XYZ file of C-alpha atoms in Angstrom:
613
model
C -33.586 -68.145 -11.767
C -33.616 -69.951 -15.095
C -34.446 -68.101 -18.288
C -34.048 -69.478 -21.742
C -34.992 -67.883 -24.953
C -35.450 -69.319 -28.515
C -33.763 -73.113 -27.406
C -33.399 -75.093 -30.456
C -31.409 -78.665 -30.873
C -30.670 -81.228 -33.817
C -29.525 -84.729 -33.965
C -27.814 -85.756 -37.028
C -29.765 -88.844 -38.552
C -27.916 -91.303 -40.271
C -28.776 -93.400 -42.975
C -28.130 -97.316 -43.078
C -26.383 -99.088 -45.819
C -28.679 -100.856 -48.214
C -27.828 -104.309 -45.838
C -29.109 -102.502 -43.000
C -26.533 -102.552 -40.963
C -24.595 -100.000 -39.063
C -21.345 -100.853 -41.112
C -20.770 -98.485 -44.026
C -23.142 -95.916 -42.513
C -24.236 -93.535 -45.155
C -23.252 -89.906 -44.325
C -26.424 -88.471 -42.072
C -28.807 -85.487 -42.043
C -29.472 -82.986 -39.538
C -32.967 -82.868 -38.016
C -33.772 -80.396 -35.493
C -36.169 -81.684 -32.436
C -36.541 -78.813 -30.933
C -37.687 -75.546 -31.909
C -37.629 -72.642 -30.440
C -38.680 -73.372 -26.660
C -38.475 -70.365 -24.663
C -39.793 -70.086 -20.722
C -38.385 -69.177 -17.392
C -38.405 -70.804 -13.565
C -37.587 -68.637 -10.290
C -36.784 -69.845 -6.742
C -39.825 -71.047 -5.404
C -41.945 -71.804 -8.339
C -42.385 -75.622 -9.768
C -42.357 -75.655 -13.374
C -44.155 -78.771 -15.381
C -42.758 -79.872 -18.998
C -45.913 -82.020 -20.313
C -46.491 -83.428 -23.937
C -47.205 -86.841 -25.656
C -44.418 -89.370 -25.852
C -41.689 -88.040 -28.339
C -42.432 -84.450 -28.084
C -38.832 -83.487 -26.732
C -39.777 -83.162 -22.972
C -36.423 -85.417 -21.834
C -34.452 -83.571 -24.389
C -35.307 -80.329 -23.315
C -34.660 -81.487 -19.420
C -31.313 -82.236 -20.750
C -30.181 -79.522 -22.621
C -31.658 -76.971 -19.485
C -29.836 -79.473 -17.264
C -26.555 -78.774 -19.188
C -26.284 -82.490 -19.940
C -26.407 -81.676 -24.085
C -23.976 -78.614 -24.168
C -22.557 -79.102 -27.542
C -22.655 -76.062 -29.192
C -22.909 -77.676 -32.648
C -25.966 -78.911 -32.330
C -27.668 -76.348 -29.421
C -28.654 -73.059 -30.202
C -30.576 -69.998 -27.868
C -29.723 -68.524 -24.646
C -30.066 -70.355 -21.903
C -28.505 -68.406 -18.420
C -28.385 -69.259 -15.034
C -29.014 -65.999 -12.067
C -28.078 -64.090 -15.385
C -25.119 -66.401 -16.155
C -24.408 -68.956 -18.836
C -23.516 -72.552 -18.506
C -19.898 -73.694 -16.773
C -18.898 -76.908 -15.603
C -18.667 -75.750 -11.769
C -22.697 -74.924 -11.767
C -23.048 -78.410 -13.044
C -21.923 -79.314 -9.153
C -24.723 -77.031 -7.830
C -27.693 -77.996 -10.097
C -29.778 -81.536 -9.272
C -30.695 -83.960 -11.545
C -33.282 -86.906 -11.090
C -33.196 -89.052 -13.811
C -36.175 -91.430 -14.955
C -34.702 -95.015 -14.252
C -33.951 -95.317 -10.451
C -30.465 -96.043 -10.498
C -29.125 -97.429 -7.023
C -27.339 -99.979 -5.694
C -29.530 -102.669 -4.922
C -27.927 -104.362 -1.573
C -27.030 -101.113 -0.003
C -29.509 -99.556 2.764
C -31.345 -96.204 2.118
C -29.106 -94.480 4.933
C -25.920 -96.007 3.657
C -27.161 -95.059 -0.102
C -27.515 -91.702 1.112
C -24.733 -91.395 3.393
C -22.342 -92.444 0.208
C -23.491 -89.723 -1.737
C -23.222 -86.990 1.035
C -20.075 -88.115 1.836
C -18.721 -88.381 -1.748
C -20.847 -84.517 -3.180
C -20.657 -82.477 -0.093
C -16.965 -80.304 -0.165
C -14.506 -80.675 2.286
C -15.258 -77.182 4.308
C -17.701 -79.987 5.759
C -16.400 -82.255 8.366
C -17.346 -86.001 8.300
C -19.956 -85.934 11.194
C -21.178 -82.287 9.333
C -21.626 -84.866 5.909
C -23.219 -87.391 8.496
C -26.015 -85.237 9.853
C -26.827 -83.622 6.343
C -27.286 -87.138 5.437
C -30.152 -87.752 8.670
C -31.563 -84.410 7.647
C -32.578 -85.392 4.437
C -33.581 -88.573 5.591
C -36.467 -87.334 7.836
C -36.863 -84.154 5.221
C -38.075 -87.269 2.661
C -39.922 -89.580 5.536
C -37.440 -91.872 4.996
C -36.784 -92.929 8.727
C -38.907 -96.073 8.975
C -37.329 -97.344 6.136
C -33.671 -96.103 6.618
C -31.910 -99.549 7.129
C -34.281 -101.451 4.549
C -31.963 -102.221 1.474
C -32.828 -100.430 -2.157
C -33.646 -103.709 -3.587
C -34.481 -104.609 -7.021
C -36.967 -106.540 -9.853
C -34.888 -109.735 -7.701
C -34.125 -108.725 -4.427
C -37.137 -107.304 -2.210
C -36.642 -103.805 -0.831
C -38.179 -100.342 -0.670
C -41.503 -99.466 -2.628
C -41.268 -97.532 -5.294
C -42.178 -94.619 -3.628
C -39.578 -94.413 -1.411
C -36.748 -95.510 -4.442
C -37.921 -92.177 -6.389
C -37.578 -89.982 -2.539
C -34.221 -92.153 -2.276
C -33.266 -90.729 -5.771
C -34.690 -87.045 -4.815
C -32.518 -86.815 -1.497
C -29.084 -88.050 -3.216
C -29.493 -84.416 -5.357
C -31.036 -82.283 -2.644
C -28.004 -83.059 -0.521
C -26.339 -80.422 -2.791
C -29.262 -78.068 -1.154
C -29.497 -76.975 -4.822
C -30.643 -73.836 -6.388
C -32.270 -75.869 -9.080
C -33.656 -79.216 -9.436
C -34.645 -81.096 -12.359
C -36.585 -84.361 -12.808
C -37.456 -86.554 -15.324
C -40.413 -88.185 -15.019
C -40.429 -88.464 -11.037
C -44.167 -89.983 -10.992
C -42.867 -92.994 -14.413
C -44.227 -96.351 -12.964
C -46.116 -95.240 -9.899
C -49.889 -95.087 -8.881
C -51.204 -92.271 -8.583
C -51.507 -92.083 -4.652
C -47.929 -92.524 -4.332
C -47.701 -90.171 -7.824
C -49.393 -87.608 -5.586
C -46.765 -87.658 -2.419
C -43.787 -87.405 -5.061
C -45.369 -84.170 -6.677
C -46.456 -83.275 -2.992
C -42.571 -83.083 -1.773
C -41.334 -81.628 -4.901
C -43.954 -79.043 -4.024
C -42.796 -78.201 -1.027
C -38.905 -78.370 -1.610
C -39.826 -75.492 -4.687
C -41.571 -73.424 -1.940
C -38.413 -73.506 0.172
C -36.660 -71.345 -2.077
C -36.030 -73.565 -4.990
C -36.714 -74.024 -8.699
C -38.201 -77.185 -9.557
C -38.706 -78.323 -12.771
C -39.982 -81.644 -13.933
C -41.032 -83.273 -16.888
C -44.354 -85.381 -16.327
C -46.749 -87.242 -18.682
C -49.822 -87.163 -17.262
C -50.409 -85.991 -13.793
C -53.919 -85.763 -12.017
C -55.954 -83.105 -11.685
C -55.011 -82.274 -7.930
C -51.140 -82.907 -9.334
C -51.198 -80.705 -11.946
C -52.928 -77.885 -10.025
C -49.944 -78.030 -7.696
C -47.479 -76.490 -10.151
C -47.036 -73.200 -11.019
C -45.942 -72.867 -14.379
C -45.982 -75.156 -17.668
C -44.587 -75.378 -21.019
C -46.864 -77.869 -23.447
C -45.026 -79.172 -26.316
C -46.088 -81.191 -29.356
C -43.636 -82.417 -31.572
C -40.554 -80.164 -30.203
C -42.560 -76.930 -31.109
C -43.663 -75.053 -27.536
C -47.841 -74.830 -27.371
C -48.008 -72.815 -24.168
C -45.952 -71.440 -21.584
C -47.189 -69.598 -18.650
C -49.397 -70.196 -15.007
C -50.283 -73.814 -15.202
C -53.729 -72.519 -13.809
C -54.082 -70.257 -16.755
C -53.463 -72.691 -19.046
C -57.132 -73.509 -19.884
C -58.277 -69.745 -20.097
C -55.604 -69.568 -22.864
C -56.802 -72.384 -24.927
C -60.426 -71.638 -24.620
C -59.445 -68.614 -25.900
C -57.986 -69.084 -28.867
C -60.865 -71.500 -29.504
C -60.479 -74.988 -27.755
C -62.948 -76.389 -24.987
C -63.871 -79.587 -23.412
C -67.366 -80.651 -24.131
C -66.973 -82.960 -21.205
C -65.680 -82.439 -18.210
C -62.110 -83.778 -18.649
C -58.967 -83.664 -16.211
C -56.779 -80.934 -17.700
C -53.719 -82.746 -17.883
C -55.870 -85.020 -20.295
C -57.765 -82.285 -22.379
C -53.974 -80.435 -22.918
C -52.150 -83.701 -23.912
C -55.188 -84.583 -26.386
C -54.501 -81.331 -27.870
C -50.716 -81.538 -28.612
C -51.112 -84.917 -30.124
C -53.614 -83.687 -32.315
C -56.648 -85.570 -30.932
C -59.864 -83.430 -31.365
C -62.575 -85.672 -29.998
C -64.883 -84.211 -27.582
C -63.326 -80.639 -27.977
C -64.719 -77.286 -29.932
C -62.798 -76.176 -32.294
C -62.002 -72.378 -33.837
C -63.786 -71.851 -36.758
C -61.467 -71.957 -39.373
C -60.355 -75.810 -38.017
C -64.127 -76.389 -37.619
C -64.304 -75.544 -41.392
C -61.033 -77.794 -42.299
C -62.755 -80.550 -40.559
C -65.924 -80.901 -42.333
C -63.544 -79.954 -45.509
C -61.464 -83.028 -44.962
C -64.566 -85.168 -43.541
C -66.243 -84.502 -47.153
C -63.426 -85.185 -49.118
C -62.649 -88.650 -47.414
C -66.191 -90.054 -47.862
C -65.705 -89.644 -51.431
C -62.749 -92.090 -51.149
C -63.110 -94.014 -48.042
C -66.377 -95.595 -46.912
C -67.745 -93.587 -44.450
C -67.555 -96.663 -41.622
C -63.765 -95.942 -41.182
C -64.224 -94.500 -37.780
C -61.688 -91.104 -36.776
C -59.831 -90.621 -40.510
C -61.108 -87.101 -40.208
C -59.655 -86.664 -37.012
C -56.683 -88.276 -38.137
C -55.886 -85.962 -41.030
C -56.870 -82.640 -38.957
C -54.054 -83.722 -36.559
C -51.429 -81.569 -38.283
C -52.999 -78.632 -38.569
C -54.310 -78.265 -35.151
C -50.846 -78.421 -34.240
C -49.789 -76.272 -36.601
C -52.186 -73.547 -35.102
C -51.416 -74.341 -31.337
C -47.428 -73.766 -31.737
C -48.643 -70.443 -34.062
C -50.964 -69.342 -31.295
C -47.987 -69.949 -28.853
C -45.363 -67.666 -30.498
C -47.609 -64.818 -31.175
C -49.151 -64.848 -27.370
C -44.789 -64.435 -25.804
C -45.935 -61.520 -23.262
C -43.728 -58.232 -23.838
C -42.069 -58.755 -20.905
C -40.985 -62.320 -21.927
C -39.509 -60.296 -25.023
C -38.069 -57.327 -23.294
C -36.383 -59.927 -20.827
C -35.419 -61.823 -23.497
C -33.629 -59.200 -25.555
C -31.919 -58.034 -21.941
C -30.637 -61.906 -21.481
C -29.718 -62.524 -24.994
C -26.920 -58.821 -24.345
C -26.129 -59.897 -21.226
C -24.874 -63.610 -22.392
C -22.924 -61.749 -25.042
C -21.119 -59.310 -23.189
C -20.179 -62.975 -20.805
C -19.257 -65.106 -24.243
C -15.560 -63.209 -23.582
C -14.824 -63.387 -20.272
C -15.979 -66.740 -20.629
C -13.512 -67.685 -23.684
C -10.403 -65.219 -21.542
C -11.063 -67.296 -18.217
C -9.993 -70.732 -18.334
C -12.048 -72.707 -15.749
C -10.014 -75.066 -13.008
C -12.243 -78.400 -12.240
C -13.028 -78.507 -8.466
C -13.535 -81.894 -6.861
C -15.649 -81.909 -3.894
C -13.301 -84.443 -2.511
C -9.558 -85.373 -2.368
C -8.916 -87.995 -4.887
C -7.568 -90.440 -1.561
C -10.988 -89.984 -0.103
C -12.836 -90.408 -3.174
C -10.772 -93.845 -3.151
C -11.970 -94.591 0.078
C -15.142 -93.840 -0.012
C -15.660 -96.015 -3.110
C -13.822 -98.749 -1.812
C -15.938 -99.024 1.008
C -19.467 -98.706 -1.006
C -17.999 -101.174 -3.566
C -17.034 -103.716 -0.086
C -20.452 -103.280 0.985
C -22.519 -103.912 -2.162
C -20.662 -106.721 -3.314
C -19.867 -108.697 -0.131
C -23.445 -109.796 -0.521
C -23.103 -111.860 -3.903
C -18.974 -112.339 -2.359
C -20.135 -114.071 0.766
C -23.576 -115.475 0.422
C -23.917 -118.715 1.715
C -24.341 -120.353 -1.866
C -20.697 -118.533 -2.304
C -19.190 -119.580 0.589
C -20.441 -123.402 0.069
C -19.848 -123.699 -3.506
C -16.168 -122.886 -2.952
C -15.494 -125.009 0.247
C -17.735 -128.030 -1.676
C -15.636 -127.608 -4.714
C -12.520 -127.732 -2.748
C -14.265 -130.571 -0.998
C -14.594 -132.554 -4.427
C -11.076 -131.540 -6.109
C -9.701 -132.878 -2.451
C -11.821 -136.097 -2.350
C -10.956 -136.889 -6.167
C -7.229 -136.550 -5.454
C -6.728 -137.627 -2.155
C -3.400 -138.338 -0.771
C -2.228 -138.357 -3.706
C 1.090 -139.659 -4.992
C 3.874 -139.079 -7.418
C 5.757 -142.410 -7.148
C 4.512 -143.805 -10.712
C 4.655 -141.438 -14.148
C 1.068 -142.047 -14.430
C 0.366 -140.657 -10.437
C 2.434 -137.986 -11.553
C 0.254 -137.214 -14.334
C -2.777 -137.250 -12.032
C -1.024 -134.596 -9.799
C -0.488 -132.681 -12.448
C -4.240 -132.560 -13.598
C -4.805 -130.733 -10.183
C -2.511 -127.894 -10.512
C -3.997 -127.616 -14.370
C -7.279 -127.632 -12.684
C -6.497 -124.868 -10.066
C -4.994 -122.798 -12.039
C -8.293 -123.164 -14.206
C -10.804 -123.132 -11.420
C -9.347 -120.029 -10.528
C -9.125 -118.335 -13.722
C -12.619 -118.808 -14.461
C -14.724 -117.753 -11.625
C -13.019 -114.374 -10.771
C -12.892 -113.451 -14.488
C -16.793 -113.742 -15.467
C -17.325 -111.980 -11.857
C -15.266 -109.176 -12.703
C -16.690 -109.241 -16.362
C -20.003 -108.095 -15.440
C -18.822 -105.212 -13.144
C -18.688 -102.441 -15.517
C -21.600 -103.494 -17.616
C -24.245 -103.426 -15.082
C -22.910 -100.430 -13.131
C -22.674 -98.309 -16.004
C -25.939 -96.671 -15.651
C -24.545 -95.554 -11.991
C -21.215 -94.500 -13.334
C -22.852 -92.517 -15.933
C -25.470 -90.703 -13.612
C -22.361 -89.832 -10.737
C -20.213 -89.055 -13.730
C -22.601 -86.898 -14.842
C -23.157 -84.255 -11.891
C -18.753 -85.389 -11.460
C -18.867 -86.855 -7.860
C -16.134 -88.024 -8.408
C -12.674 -88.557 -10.819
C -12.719 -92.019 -13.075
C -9.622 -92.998 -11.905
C -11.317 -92.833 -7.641
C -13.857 -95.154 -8.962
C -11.788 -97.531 -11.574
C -9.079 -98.438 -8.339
C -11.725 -98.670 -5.871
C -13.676 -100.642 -7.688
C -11.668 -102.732 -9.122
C -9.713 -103.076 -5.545
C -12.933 -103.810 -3.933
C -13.567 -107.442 -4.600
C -10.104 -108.763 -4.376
C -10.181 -109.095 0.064
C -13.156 -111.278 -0.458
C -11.761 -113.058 -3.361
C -8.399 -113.841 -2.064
C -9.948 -114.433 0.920
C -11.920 -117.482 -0.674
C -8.952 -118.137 -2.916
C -6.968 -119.092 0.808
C -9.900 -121.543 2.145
C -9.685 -123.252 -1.315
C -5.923 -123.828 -1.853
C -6.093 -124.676 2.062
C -8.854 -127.796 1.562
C -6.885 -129.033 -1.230
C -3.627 -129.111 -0.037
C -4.174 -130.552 2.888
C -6.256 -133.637 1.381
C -4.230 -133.866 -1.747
C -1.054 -134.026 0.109
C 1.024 -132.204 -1.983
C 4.441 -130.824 -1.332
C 5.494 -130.682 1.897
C 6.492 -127.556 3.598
C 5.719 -124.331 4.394
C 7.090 -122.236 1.919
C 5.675 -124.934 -1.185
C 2.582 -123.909 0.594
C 2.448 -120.484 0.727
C 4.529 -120.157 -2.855
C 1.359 -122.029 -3.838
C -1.383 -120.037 -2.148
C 0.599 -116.445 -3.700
C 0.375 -118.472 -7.314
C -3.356 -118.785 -6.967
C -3.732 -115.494 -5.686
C -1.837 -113.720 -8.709
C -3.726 -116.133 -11.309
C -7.009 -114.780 -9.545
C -6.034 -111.411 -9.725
C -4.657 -111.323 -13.182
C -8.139 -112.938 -14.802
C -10.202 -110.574 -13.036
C -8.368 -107.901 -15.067
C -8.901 -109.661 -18.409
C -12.538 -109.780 -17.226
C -12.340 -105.701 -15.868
C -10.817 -105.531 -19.690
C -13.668 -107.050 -22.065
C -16.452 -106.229 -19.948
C -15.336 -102.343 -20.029
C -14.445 -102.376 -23.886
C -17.580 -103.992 -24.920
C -20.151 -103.029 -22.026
C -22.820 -105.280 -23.244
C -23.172 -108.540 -20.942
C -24.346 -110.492 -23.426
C -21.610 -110.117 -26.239
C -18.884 -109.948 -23.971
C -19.529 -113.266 -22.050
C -19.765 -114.887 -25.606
C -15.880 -113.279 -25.985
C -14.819 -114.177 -22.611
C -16.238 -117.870 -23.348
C -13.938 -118.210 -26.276
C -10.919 -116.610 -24.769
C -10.919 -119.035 -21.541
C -11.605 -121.428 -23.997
C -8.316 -120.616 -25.953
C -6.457 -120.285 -23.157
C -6.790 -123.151 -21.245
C -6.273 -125.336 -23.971
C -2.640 -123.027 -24.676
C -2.369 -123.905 -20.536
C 0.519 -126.350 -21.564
C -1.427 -129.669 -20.103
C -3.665 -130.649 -23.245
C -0.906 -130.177 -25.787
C 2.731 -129.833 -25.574
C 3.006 -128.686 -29.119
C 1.584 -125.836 -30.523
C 1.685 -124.994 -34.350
C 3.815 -121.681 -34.486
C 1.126 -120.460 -36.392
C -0.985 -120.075 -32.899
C 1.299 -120.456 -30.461
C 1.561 -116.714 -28.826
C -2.025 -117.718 -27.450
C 0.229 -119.539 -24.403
C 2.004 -116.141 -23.892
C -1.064 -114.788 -23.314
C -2.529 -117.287 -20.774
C -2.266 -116.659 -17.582
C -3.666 -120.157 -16.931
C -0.641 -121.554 -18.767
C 1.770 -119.017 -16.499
C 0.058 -120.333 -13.111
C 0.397 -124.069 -14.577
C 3.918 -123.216 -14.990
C 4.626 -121.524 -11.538
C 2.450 -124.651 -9.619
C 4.536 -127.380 -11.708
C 8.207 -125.570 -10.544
C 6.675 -125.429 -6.826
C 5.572 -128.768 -6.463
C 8.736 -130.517 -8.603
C 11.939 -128.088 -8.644
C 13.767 -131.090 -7.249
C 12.961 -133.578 -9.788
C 14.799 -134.495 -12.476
C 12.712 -135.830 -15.282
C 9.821 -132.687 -15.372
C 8.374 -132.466 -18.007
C 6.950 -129.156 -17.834
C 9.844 -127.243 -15.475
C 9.178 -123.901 -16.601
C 11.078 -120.623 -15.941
C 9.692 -119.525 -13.035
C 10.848 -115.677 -13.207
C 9.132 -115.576 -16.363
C 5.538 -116.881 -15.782
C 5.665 -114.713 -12.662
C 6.898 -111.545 -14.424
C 4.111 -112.222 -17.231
C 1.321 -112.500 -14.932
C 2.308 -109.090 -12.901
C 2.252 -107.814 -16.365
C -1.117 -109.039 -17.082
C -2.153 -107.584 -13.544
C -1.228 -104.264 -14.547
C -1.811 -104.560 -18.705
C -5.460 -105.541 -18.554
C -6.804 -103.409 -16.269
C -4.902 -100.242 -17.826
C -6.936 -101.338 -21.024
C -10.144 -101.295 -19.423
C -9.433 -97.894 -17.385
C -8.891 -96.302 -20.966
C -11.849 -98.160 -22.284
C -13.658 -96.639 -19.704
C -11.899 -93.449 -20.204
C -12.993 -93.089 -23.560
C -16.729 -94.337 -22.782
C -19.195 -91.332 -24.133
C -20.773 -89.755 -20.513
C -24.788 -88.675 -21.384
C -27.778 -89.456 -18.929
């Protein structure tokens, strides 16, 4: 049982500097967006949130869904079966978002298996996760289309029918109590609109609460819920029996002259559109008011201006018609919630409440590692992967074949290919890894959210995930080159070498885990990453031996230059005019730094990355 009484929420609303920019923002203003919303939902009932676009229907989803709980800015009782918010009910309650957010290359029963695997607590065994999995899976109707991937706007998959059920069984896993959704029917026609609000009616009548915000149903759609609140412009309009909804209005005064779907006639109303409807007689009266005035100032061609300017005060009167028509129970209940969360604000503020995980944090690990292997092995080893590699090697080989170090100037060319390795291979992994965090931070945020899991599960598996397939092409690579280059001789040169290319691959995909997490916009952060390989590969010690002091700790920094280094000592420690030796302890010491540096940046970027669905 939800119940909430006299909900009210601001924003704070801040003011641009005369250049309109964000820089120098001028100190902001609070504005309140909602006002006052008050309503209940019991097990078994499906409650609808409706109301033109901007009315506060997301926002309200959100602060019932405990997903704005800062109590600076929220206001009103809100309890839960007669108890107030706590992080551990957040584990219990299910939230659909708008925006189907799932990983594209993995199958609806692996999708689902992930989550019930990663939400359900360990009094379940494995095969006990497993089968709740399958149960949900025929629960939805999902069988036919349980090993078809999730797909995307690029990559053919499910229907978007089956996405939103896909996104309905990952919270019903839970089996819980409550269930909200936002906007489960956005982007769908309205037969498939139907079977969404069809399910949803049937999971509510197994013993849940259901509440969903929706725009503009159908008639047979809208019929199928039991209660709504109407809102218009964050004030509340109506609450009550969604099948009582246009008794109420007809009688404080508004009717349909046509016949009109009710969904339609309602949402007319809260945004203040009068056309076609009766009005009470005092608005009747303000409208031919207003309609005289404005011919006397506008031509009277200008089609709707009266309409226009009666807007505001037919919304005026619906959200005072609303809080004068509260039922006394409403009240009495109301008053009886409003104690009871008071005499729980103490006990609340004495007991200190311990996080439970659903999961170990090893299992978490593995569980992420896997779905991370599985999504990404895909774009990993595609045959357009697998062949650009193996032709690039092809062409590096063919362009420096057999090639000799007899001469300074074959020396030279030798050289160019160890640049260019360490380079190849500081390039590729690091815009891979760039885009990781970007484009998976509407997941993180959603799972983050209802906390499947702990940040630091997700940031090792994830960032652990790629590097079998990477290294893996790394090995094929160095292999095809060495071999036609015919470089150094021997079996340790040659797996000194291959260990070189692997660190140098590992070490740019953290500077890539790095920018990508601290700026977590693709676009602006491949523009950084752009000039930072740029810088460093021309610090990588083969361009320019000399460095004005003034920019020279850019070479420190380059783990190009480092793997140059390292590649130069393997190939020539027994020469005696090199002239780039290095100090091999060093380069190798820097880059294991770099390994470990990078990544600890982007974990605390990520870390301190604001969490709101």
């Amino acid at each position: 049982m939800l119940q909430f009484e006299d909900v009210r929420y601001k924003v704070v609303v801040k003011k641009a500097s005369k250049w309109g920019c964000t820089f120098g923002m001028k100190a902001g203003t609070d504005k309140e967006i909602l006002h006052g919303i008050t309503g209940s939902v019991g097990a078994g009932e499906m409650l609808a949130m409706m109301g033109p676009s901007g009315s506060g229907k997301t926002t309200l989803l959100n602060v019932l869904g405990g997903r704005r709980s800062n109590p600076q800015w929220l206001t009103g009782s809100i309890l839960y079966n007669d108890v107030p918010y706590t992080k551990n009910l957040k584990r219990r309650i299910g939230f659909v978002t708008q925006d189907d957010v799932l990983f594209p290359h993995l199958t609806v029963r692996e999708t689902l298996t992930f989550s019930a695997l990663l939400r359900l607590p360990d009094r379940f065994t494995k095969d006990q996760k497993l089968q709740r999995a399958e149960a949900v899976l025929a629960q939805l109707g999902l069988q036919r289309c349980g090993d078809t991937i999730i797909g995307n706007q690029f990559l053919r998959g499910v229907s978007g029918g089956e996405r939103k059920r896909v996104c309905i069984g990952q919270e019903i896993l839970i089996n819980p109590s409550l269930l909200f959704l936002d906007e489960p029917t956005s982007g769908l026609d309205s037969t498939t609109a139907l079977r969404i609000i069809s399910l949803l009616h049937k999971l509510a009548h197994q013993g849940r609460a259901v509440m969903a915000t929706i725009h503009q149903p159908s008639s047979r759609a809208f019929h199928m819920f039991d209660k709504l609140i109407l809102l218009s412009d964050g004030y509340p309009t109506y609450f009550g029996k969604a099948k009582g909804a246009m008794t109420y209005f007809d009688t404080i005064g508004f009717t349909p002259l046509i016949p009109m779907n009710p969904a339609d006639f309602l949402l007319d109303l809260c945004s203040g559109n009068t056309n076609d409807v009766s009005l009470p007689p005092n608005l009747q009266q303000r409208k031919k008011s207003i309609a005289s005035q404005k011919q006397k100032i506008t031509p009277a061609s200008v089609p709707g201006t009266p309409m226009t300017l009666l807007g505001k005060d037919v919304k005026k009167y619906l959200a005072d018609c609303c809080e004068h028509q509260i039922s006394t129970w409403d009240r009495t209940k109301s008053l009886q919630n409003q104690k009871l969360q008071q005499n729980l604000k103490h006990l609340q503020a004495v007991v200190s409440e311990k996080q439970q995980w659903p999961t170990t944090w090893w299992d978490q690990f593995i569980i992420l590692f896997m779905r991370g292997f599985k999504e990404r092995r895909h774009e990993y080893m595609s045959l357009m992967r697998v062949l650009q590699m193996v032709l690039s090697a092809l062409l590096a080989g063919s362009l420096w074949w057999h090639s000799k170090t007899s001469t300074f100037r074959q020396l030279q060319d030798q050289e160019g290919l160890l640049f260019f390795m360490g380079v190849f291979w500081g390039y590729f992994p690091l815009f891979t890894a760039l885009f990781t965090f970007p484009l998976e931070r509407p997941i993180l945020m959603k799972e983050r959210a209802t906390d499947m899991y702990r940040l630091s599960a997700y940031f090792m598996a994830r960032t652990l995930s790629d590097l079998p397939i990477e290294i893996g092409l790394t090995i094929i690579f160095v292999v095809i080159v060495y071999l036609m280059a015919n470089l150094r001789h021997g079996f340790l040169s040659f797996i000194y070498t291959i260990l070189a290319v692997c660190l140098d691959v590992t070490a740019s995909q953290g500077v890539g885990f790095c920018i990508g997490a601290a700026i977590m916009d693709v676009q602006k952060a491949s523009t950084l990453a752009s000039v930072i390989v740029l810088g460093f590969m021309l610090a990588g010690g083969y361009f320019i031996q000399n460095i004005p002091p003034f920019i020279g700790w850019v070479k420190y920094l380059s783990f190009q230059a480092h793997t140059y280094k390292i590649l130069t000592y393997i190939q020539y420690e027994d020469a005696v005019n090199v002239r780039l030796h290095g100090d091999l302890a060093n380069s190798v010491l820097a880059l294991a730094v770099m390994v470990v540096a990078y990544r600890a940046i982007a974990y605390i970027s990520l870390r301190r990355m604001k969490i709101s669905v």
